[in-house]
Amino acid sequence: MLARMVLPKEVLDHFIIVKIEYVDTKTYDEPEMHIHFDENMNVELLSDSHFESKGFIAPVEVTDFPIRDHKVVLVLNTERLPYLE
């Protein structure tokens, strides 16, 4: 419930939170919060024989997302779904 108040709705509609970690950096006095997400598999694609999950591609990091003046990095893992012929 708290996540829905703080994070963008679109992120929580398509991703699930899998890990939250604090990372020390040399540029800030306080550690950065890294929130890791995995993409929800689209239900329609699960039943489509033309698509097959091949794991995740390299994560995308959204670095411009402060929460209450704290540096937060959103780490988004998306699935690789090649089209099979």
XYZ file of C-alpha atoms in Angstrom:
85
model
C 0.000 0.000 0.000
C 2.814 2.432 0.871
C 4.533 1.645 -2.426
C 1.380 2.727 -4.315
C 1.520 6.116 -2.561
C 5.202 6.746 -3.339
C 5.967 5.037 -6.668
C 4.450 5.754 -10.084
C 1.256 3.759 -10.706
C 2.492 2.560 -14.093
C 5.565 0.951 -12.549
C 3.533 -1.028 -10.024
C 0.992 -2.042 -12.684
C 3.701 -3.767 -14.748
C 6.437 -4.684 -12.237
C 6.761 -6.315 -8.817
C 9.251 -5.271 -6.148
C 11.788 -8.041 -5.594
C 14.473 -6.332 -3.494
C 15.283 -3.078 -1.721
C 18.895 -2.356 -0.858
C 20.970 0.558 0.378
C 24.181 1.291 -1.526
C 26.968 3.467 -0.124
C 28.269 6.048 -2.553
C 31.272 8.345 -2.382
C 29.333 11.382 -3.592
C 26.565 11.451 -0.961
C 26.642 11.356 2.828
C 23.675 8.985 2.941
C 23.368 5.690 1.060
C 21.224 5.464 -2.058
C 18.122 3.320 -1.946
C 17.934 0.887 -4.876
C 14.495 -0.624 -5.482
C 14.647 -3.667 -7.787
C 11.654 -4.667 -9.892
C 10.906 -7.646 -12.130
C 8.452 -7.274 -14.972
C 5.116 -9.064 -14.644
C 4.661 -11.484 -17.516
C 1.784 -10.335 -19.709
C -1.022 -12.896 -19.275
C -1.959 -12.706 -22.958
C 1.590 -13.568 -24.007
C 1.755 -16.546 -21.638
C -0.836 -18.411 -23.690
C 0.490 -17.248 -27.085
C 2.680 -19.939 -28.650
C 4.494 -17.282 -30.722
C 6.285 -15.870 -27.669
C 8.679 -17.588 -25.285
C 10.323 -16.089 -22.215
C 14.125 -16.138 -22.473
C 14.857 -14.540 -19.114
C 15.613 -10.901 -18.429
C 17.608 -8.364 -20.407
C 20.060 -5.956 -18.733
C 18.225 -3.841 -16.153
C 17.336 -0.213 -16.755
C 18.132 2.213 -13.939
C 15.994 5.298 -13.372
C 18.234 7.581 -11.352
C 16.155 10.753 -11.175
C 13.623 9.592 -8.609
C 14.046 11.246 -5.188
C 11.771 10.271 -2.299
C 11.628 12.818 0.516
C 14.999 14.295 -0.472
C 16.739 10.898 -0.567
C 18.406 9.624 -3.706
C 16.518 6.583 -5.002
C 17.371 4.416 -8.015
C 14.643 2.306 -9.617
C 16.180 -0.826 -11.182
C 13.778 -2.325 -13.742
C 14.297 -5.857 -15.093
C 12.291 -6.535 -18.242
C 11.717 -9.901 -19.882
C 13.185 -10.855 -23.229
C 10.299 -12.241 -25.298
C 11.424 -13.160 -28.791
C 8.759 -13.782 -31.417
C 8.829 -17.397 -32.602
C 7.776 -18.203 -36.147
